[in-house]
XYZ file of C-alpha atoms in Angstrom:
410
model
C 0.476 6.899 1.380
C 0.762 7.399 5.127
C 2.157 10.044 7.435
C 2.310 9.390 11.160
C 4.290 12.478 12.106
C 3.483 14.105 15.390
C 3.223 10.862 17.357
C 5.891 11.276 20.020
C 4.711 9.374 23.081
C 6.599 9.633 26.331
C 7.020 6.576 28.537
C 9.384 4.812 30.886
C 9.747 2.236 28.162
C 12.426 2.723 25.539
C 11.583 2.955 21.859
C 13.356 0.636 19.433
C 13.280 1.216 15.673
C 14.276 -1.108 12.842
C 14.080 -0.992 9.037
C 14.252 -3.912 6.650
C 14.097 -3.981 2.846
C 11.913 -6.815 1.585
C 8.862 -7.510 -0.591
C 9.852 -4.566 -2.813
C 9.454 -2.093 0.026
C 10.979 -0.958 3.312
C 9.411 -2.454 6.420
C 9.808 -0.294 9.504
C 8.874 -1.184 13.059
C 8.887 1.027 16.118
C 8.039 -0.668 19.390
C 8.418 0.037 23.071
C 9.772 -2.238 25.781
C 11.565 -2.017 29.125
C 13.386 -5.345 28.635
C 16.575 -3.973 27.113
C 18.621 -3.983 23.932
C 19.217 -7.742 23.691
C 15.508 -8.512 23.990
C 14.626 -5.875 21.395
C 17.242 -7.291 19.021
C 15.692 -10.764 19.244
C 12.239 -9.324 18.600
C 13.470 -7.584 15.468
C 15.230 -10.754 14.321
C 11.965 -12.703 14.554
C 10.074 -9.973 12.691
C 12.565 -10.118 9.824
C 12.283 -13.919 9.723
C 8.514 -13.701 9.273
C 8.800 -11.281 6.363
C 11.664 -13.292 4.849
C 9.526 -16.430 4.956
C 6.682 -14.906 2.972
C 8.982 -13.042 0.631
C 10.840 -16.245 -0.237
C 7.730 -18.354 -0.789
C 5.379 -15.838 -2.434
C 7.504 -14.098 -5.072
C 6.825 -15.400 -8.564
C 10.345 -14.633 -9.800
C 9.216 -12.387 -12.652
C 11.538 -9.622 -13.920
C 9.644 -7.037 -16.017
C 12.876 -5.501 -17.337
C 14.006 -8.709 -19.065
C 10.497 -10.197 -19.305
C 11.830 -13.460 -17.859
C 10.915 -15.605 -14.874
C 13.291 -17.378 -12.515
C 11.384 -20.625 -12.113
C 13.387 -21.594 -9.018
C 12.922 -18.295 -7.204
C 10.377 -19.644 -4.718
C 7.853 -22.352 -3.979
C 5.288 -20.315 -5.868
C 7.564 -19.973 -8.917
C 8.087 -23.746 -8.945
C 4.331 -24.319 -8.745
C 3.673 -21.865 -11.578
C 6.337 -23.503 -13.765
C 5.570 -27.172 -13.076
C 1.832 -26.905 -12.275
C 2.429 -29.316 -9.360
C 4.236 -28.824 -6.038
C 4.691 -32.073 -4.137
C 5.916 -30.902 -0.725
C 4.537 -27.455 -0.168
C 5.219 -25.831 3.177
C 2.354 -25.201 5.557
C 2.996 -21.448 5.194
C 2.361 -21.543 1.436
C -0.676 -23.816 1.772
C -2.212 -21.547 4.418
C -1.537 -18.484 2.261
C -3.064 -20.129 -0.832
C -6.154 -21.183 1.131
C -6.503 -17.641 2.435
C -6.164 -16.248 -1.104
C -8.891 -18.629 -2.320
C -11.091 -17.505 0.578
C -10.577 -13.847 -0.363
C -11.265 -14.659 -4.019
C -14.648 -16.031 -3.024
C -15.387 -13.298 -0.464
C -14.789 -10.468 -2.964
C -16.779 -12.221 -5.736
C -13.627 -12.550 -7.823
C -12.461 -8.934 -7.624
C -9.424 -10.250 -5.776
C -8.195 -13.028 -8.045
C -5.028 -15.018 -7.351
C -4.811 -16.374 -10.921
C -3.891 -13.032 -12.531
C -0.146 -13.618 -12.850
C -0.017 -13.769 -16.655
C -2.162 -10.643 -16.983
C -0.203 -8.777 -14.318
C 3.098 -9.640 -16.009
C 1.901 -8.169 -19.304
C 0.996 -4.849 -17.682
C 3.960 -4.818 -15.302
C 6.441 -4.839 -18.194
C 4.594 -1.962 -19.880
C 4.378 -0.046 -16.589
C 7.966 -0.631 -15.452
C 9.375 0.567 -18.766
C 6.843 3.420 -19.101
C 5.740 1.905 -22.403
C 9.037 2.778 -24.114
C 10.305 -0.697 -24.912
C 7.374 -2.909 -23.961
C 4.084 -3.294 -25.817
C 0.723 -2.543 -24.315
C -1.429 -5.694 -24.244
C -3.973 -5.617 -27.058
C -7.700 -6.224 -26.415
C -7.337 -9.620 -28.075
C -4.423 -10.623 -25.858
C -6.253 -9.376 -22.777
C -9.273 -11.509 -23.607
C -7.034 -14.560 -24.012
C -5.432 -13.902 -20.604
C -8.869 -13.501 -19.007
C -10.123 -16.722 -20.606
C -7.173 -18.729 -19.272
C -7.479 -17.071 -15.853
C -11.171 -17.948 -15.638
C -10.457 -21.582 -16.537
C -7.844 -22.092 -13.829
C -8.323 -23.620 -10.401
C -6.278 -24.928 -7.494
C -6.369 -28.336 -5.817
C -4.707 -28.903 -2.446
C -4.269 -32.504 -1.289
C -2.284 -32.620 1.943
C 1.099 -31.113 1.054
C 0.515 -31.504 -2.683
C -0.675 -28.456 -4.630
C -1.984 -28.771 -8.195
C -2.543 -25.804 -10.511
C -5.265 -26.841 -12.949
C -5.758 -25.188 -16.329
C -3.566 -23.783 -19.071
C -1.111 -25.836 -21.092
C 2.543 -26.717 -20.706
C 3.717 -23.644 -22.544
C 5.027 -20.714 -20.488
C 3.254 -18.268 -22.794
C -0.098 -20.013 -22.568
C -0.842 -20.714 -18.940
C -2.390 -18.771 -16.123
C -0.108 -18.014 -13.199
C -0.725 -17.456 -9.505
C 0.169 -13.980 -8.246
C 0.080 -13.375 -4.480
C 1.486 -9.854 -4.649
C -1.820 -8.323 -3.567
C -2.006 -10.318 -0.368
C 1.374 -11.658 0.831
C 2.686 -8.475 2.457
C -0.523 -7.811 4.347
C -0.661 -11.461 5.406
C 2.918 -11.313 6.695
C 2.194 -8.036 8.481
C -0.711 -9.656 10.285
C 1.575 -12.534 11.330
C 4.055 -10.011 12.740
C 1.298 -8.186 14.600
C 0.084 -11.448 16.164
C 3.660 -12.298 17.159
C 4.116 -8.926 18.880
C 0.884 -9.420 20.798
C 1.892 -12.948 21.806
C 5.009 -11.638 23.574
C 3.182 -8.772 25.241
C 4.236 -5.896 22.977
C 1.133 -3.770 22.523
C 2.804 -0.401 21.933
C 4.052 -0.406 18.347
C 3.869 1.124 14.895
C 4.463 -1.319 12.032
C 4.750 0.270 8.584
C 4.869 -2.136 5.641
C 5.584 0.415 2.937
C 3.179 2.803 1.249
C 0.144 0.542 1.442
C -0.131 -1.120 4.836
C 0.369 -0.234 8.499
C -0.514 -1.946 11.756
C -0.890 0.228 14.818
C -1.072 -0.772 18.461
C -1.231 1.755 21.263
C 1.439 4.305 21.931
C 2.736 4.262 25.532
C 0.480 7.175 26.487
C -2.509 4.993 25.491
C -3.576 7.608 22.957
C -4.349 7.339 19.264
C -1.855 7.515 16.423
C -2.542 10.317 13.969
C -2.458 8.870 10.456
C -2.408 11.086 7.382
C -3.553 9.637 4.054
C -1.635 11.247 1.207
C -2.872 12.626 -2.078
C -2.571 10.076 -4.873
C -1.017 12.354 -7.496
C 0.560 15.005 -5.267
C -0.931 18.193 -3.890
C -3.752 18.983 -6.342
C -3.482 22.768 -6.739
C -1.494 25.873 -5.950
C -2.225 26.575 -2.295
C -3.753 29.623 -0.680
C -1.088 30.598 1.878
C -1.650 33.057 4.702
C -0.350 33.936 8.159
C -2.996 34.589 10.800
C -1.923 35.709 14.275
C 1.512 34.284 13.634
C 0.237 30.843 12.540
C 0.853 29.587 9.016
C -2.287 28.487 7.167
C -2.314 26.569 3.871
C -5.807 26.323 2.377
C -7.936 25.000 5.264
C -5.020 23.440 7.093
C -3.381 25.462 9.869
C 0.083 24.239 10.778
C 1.722 24.109 14.176
C 4.400 26.624 13.162
C 4.374 29.915 15.032
C 5.918 32.804 13.089
C 7.345 35.192 15.655
C 8.368 37.969 13.269
C 6.142 38.072 10.178
C 8.053 40.961 8.623
C 11.169 38.800 8.175
C 9.296 35.678 7.106
C 8.958 34.391 3.575
C 7.744 31.136 2.102
C 8.529 29.488 -1.203
C 7.450 26.207 -2.730
C 8.825 23.845 -5.351
C 7.248 21.367 -7.749
C 10.541 19.524 -8.237
C 10.365 17.112 -5.325
C 13.423 18.664 -3.660
C 13.845 20.993 -0.697
C 15.319 24.256 -2.044
C 18.644 25.303 -0.566
C 19.945 28.732 0.402
C 17.220 29.779 2.809
C 17.898 31.761 5.955
C 17.305 30.347 9.402
C 13.634 30.260 10.329
C 12.351 29.916 6.756
C 9.529 27.485 6.066
C 9.563 25.548 2.792
C 6.501 23.972 1.224
C 7.469 21.137 -1.094
C 4.506 20.831 -3.428
C 5.555 17.623 -5.167
C 5.016 15.415 -2.138
C 3.009 17.927 -0.061
C 5.407 18.249 2.839
C 6.257 21.285 4.902
C 9.857 21.876 5.988
C 11.466 24.330 8.362
C 15.087 25.422 8.291
C 16.460 26.461 11.650
C 20.048 26.702 12.858
C 21.195 25.406 9.483
C 19.161 22.204 9.714
C 16.175 21.373 7.503
C 13.437 19.492 9.370
C 10.091 18.062 8.319
C 7.388 19.946 10.180
C 4.255 18.294 8.875
C 2.641 16.781 5.809
C -0.242 18.268 3.869
C -2.497 15.291 3.406
C -5.813 14.338 1.868
C -7.301 13.543 5.261
C -6.295 12.547 8.782
C -7.644 9.783 10.994
C -6.994 8.634 14.551
C -6.105 4.960 14.888
C -5.409 2.654 17.818
C -5.204 -1.151 17.751
C -6.209 -1.246 14.093
C -4.678 -2.007 10.720
C -4.879 0.389 7.790
C -4.416 -0.664 4.153
C -4.545 1.587 1.105
C -4.596 0.791 -2.593
C -3.809 3.530 -5.090
C -1.552 4.125 -8.119
C 0.533 6.724 -6.259
C 3.756 4.661 -6.225
C 3.432 2.980 -9.636
C 1.860 4.837 -12.541
C 2.441 6.792 -15.735
C 0.254 8.509 -18.318
C 0.683 6.934 -21.750
C -1.579 9.441 -23.468
C -4.614 7.165 -23.453
C -4.901 7.095 -19.670
C -3.119 6.344 -16.392
C -1.345 2.983 -16.441
C -0.813 1.422 -13.015
C -0.483 -1.935 -11.269
C -4.070 -2.456 -10.064
C -5.615 -4.580 -12.799
C -9.290 -5.522 -12.949
C -9.848 -9.301 -13.224
C -13.006 -8.567 -15.216
C -11.751 -6.070 -17.815
C -8.074 -7.058 -17.794
C -6.885 -3.430 -17.702
C -5.812 -1.012 -14.948
C -8.932 0.306 -13.206
C -9.889 3.590 -14.853
C -7.993 2.877 -18.090
C -10.159 3.153 -21.274
C -8.826 0.114 -23.154
C -11.285 -2.804 -22.912
C -13.453 -0.971 -20.349
C -16.325 1.339 -21.277
C -16.897 2.014 -17.565
C -13.464 3.616 -17.102
C -14.728 6.879 -15.545
C -16.518 5.072 -12.729
C -13.565 4.224 -10.448
C -11.944 5.832 -7.406
C -8.349 7.104 -7.119
C -7.672 5.505 -3.732
C -9.245 3.079 -1.264
C -8.286 2.948 2.407
C -9.700 0.178 4.591
C -9.456 0.157 8.397
C -9.943 -3.061 10.365
C -8.373 -5.835 12.409
C -6.611 -8.105 9.914
C -4.046 -6.597 7.533
C -4.025 -9.737 5.373
C -7.734 -9.434 4.742
C -7.510 -5.649 4.386
C -4.675 -5.941 1.845
C -6.810 -8.160 -0.385
C -9.909 -6.038 0.239
C -8.258 -2.740 -0.665
C -7.038 -4.285 -3.923
C -10.460 -5.736 -4.705
C -12.365 -2.571 -3.805
C -10.091 -0.415 -5.947
C -10.896 -2.364 -9.111
C -14.653 -2.325 -8.449
C -16.748 0.343 -10.185
C -17.874 2.873 -7.565
C -21.500 1.722 -7.385
C -20.478 -1.922 -6.850
C -17.800 -0.811 -4.384
C -20.220 1.146 -2.179
C -22.761 -1.690 -2.171
C -20.038 -4.158 -1.129
C -18.883 -1.837 1.677
C -22.406 -1.538 3.069
C -23.167 -5.244 2.741
C -19.975 -6.198 4.596
C -19.953 -3.363 7.143
C -16.457 -2.171 6.175
C -14.745 1.019 7.360
C -13.384 2.775 4.259
C -12.184 6.109 2.934
C -12.500 6.736 -0.802
C -10.934 9.531 -2.825
C -11.306 10.817 -6.364
C -9.817 13.866 -8.079
C -7.974 14.987 -4.945
C -11.020 14.887 -2.680
C -12.488 12.475 -0.151
C -15.785 11.311 -1.656
C -16.746 8.794 1.052
C -15.643 8.250 4.656
C -17.522 6.061 7.130
C -14.639 5.463 9.549
C -15.321 6.398 13.148
C -12.901 6.162 16.089
């Protein structure tokens, strides 16, 4: 969902970049220090340890392809299977307490007891409905009933999951997928600050980033992508040698317009066979490429909107990475704890037209923002806007390829 191209700060400090695959995404960190390679390596090692910790304790072990659960995959999986965890780590207890806090804060729109319901939709979504059944309204109501009759008791290091019965098909399950990555990202951010690293860009996949300052003390430029790709065929023109696409004027200067041509593809691939100097607009993911001296380079991204961010976290919830149209509506992974269906999906929800396509929240705590973006996305728009005003949140909302609300100010 994010593009931070164009941020190329210059400094006496050296930039260090690392990538790590965890929590079903790629975590990337770029930070600046003058303390050398060995120091940077130790920093990156600690960052990976933090993400590994929360990945290993918060996964519920569910595989939507086989529709099975590895009950020994993590502390959380053990708790879900046995309903009691005797010696829970402080990390899991703190995360569960935080999830309960967010459940209360969002009036139940973030709900940690949605595991059973999420599993049912995740199988249907992962397999595009081809070999998995869509939950029926009756099944959904049963899941919601069990979810609403589940609670959590924490006594020292003992955690008790109350509700449900001792049958794996008839018990509510804890799912921390909507909060664990943001929580871990906030832990990493606090670690970086504690060792004096304030110049960084931490990208936790398509939904969450934490931004410090760049070494020039300026803002990062963050682009928020379209949810379903660039929404229409663009109006392309060249004015005084500058390429313009709709209302967006790129940085490319066309020296000889008579020899210039532009093509675009809806296939998600950069076309080959172009001459040096050609510019290629890839419409599937709204990116602009330039081929020069035989090398194709990303020039810029055509995005829904751009914001300037410094010393803030940004979290977005949208179906852009996980969705398909099953003919009745768009199926995705953001399930309402009140209707039991993906927000905006007609089944079991007469209010299905009254939802946004994406929610971006800007603030100071990526754990809280991760839960908030999830909760706000599954709120009907009128409830969402009231909640934003009541809690003084900075948000950007989109629907049908347009920004419909933006109260974020630098």
